[in-house]
Short mmCIF file of C-alpha atoms in Angstrom, two decimals:
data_model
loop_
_atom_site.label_atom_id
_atom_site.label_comp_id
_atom_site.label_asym_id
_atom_site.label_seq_id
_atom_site.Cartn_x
_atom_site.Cartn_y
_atom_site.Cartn_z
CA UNK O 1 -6.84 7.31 -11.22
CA UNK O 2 -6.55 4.10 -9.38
CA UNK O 3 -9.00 1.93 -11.17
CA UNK O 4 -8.15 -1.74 -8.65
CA UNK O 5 -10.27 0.40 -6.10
CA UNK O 6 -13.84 -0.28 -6.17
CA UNK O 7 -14.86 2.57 -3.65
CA UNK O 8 -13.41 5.47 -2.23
CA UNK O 9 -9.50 5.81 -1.64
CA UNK O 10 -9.30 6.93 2.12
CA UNK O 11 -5.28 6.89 1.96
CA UNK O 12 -2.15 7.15 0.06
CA UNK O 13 1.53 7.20 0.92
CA UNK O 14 4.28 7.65 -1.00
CA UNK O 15 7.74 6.20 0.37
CA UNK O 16 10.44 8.44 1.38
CA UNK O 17 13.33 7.65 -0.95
CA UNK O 18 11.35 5.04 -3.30
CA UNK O 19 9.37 4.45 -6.13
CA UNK O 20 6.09 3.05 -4.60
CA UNK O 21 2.98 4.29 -4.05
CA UNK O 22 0.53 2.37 -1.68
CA UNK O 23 -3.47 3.34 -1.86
CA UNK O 24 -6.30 2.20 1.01
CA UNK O 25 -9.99 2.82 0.43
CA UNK O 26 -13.20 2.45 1.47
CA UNK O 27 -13.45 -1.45 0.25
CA UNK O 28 -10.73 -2.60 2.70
CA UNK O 29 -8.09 -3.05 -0.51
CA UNK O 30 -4.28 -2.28 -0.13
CA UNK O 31 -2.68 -1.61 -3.39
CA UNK O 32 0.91 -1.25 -4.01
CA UNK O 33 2.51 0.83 -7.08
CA UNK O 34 4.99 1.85 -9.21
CA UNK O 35 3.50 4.76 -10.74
CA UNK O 36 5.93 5.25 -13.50
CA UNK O 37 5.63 1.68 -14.60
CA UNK O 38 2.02 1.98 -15.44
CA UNK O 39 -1.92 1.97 -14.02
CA UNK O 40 -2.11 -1.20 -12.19
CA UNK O 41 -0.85 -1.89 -8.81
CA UNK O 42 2.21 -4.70 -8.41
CA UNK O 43 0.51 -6.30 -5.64
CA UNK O 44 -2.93 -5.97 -3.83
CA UNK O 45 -3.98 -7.21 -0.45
CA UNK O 46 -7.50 -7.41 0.72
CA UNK O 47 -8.40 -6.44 4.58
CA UNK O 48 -11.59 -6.61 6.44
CA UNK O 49 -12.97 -3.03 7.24
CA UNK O 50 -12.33 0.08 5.21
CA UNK O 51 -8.73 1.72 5.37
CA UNK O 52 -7.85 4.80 7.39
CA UNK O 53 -4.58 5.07 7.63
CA UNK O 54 -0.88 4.17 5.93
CA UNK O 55 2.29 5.16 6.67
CA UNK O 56 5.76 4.41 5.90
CA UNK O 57 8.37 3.40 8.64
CA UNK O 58 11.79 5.96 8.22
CA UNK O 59 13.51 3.31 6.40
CA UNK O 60 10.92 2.93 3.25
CA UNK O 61 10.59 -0.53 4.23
CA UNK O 62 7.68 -1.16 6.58
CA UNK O 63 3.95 0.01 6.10
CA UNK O 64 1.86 0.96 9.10
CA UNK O 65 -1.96 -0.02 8.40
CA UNK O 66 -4.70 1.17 10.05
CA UNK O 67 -8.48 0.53 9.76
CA UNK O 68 -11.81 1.92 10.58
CA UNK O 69 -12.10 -0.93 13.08
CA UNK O 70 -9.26 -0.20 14.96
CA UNK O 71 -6.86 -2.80 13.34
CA UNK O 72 -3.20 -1.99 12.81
CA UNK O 73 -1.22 -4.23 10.91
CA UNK O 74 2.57 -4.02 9.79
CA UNK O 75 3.35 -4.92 6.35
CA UNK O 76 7.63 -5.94 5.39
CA UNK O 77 8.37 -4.41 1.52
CA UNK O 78 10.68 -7.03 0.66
CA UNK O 79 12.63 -7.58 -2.73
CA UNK O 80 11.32 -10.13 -4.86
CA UNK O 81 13.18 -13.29 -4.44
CA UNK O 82 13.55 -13.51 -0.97
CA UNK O 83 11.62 -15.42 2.03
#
């Protein structure tokens, strides 16, 4: 269960060769995780308009976004630490 969701999750992606997790829903929330490090997400991002779509680039490092209002948005995994 992904309890930082408030409504429906519309999409998941796991990364390739990685440990995270990343959930969309229905409320327009992005949540990043580490599902063998526990039940709460590492980092959450809030868009407008409900989430329809993720996906990882080939290297694990980049996250497509897409919402139901026809946004995409490209999202940089980077270690913590660096600018």
């Amino acid at each position: 269960m992904l309890a930082a969701h408030t409504a429906v999750v519309s999409a998941l992606a796991y990364q390739r060769q990685g440990p995270h997790l990343v959930s969309g829903g229905a409320d327009g929330l992005i949540g990043l995780w580490r599902p063998d490090r526990g039940r709460h997400p590492m980092a959450r991002i809030e868009l407008e308009g409900e989430v329809s779509a993720l996906a990882w680039s080939s290297d694990d490092r980049r996250l497509a976004i897409g919402t139901d209002r026809g946004a995409v948005q490209l999202w940089e995994l980077r270690p913590i630490g660096t600018a």
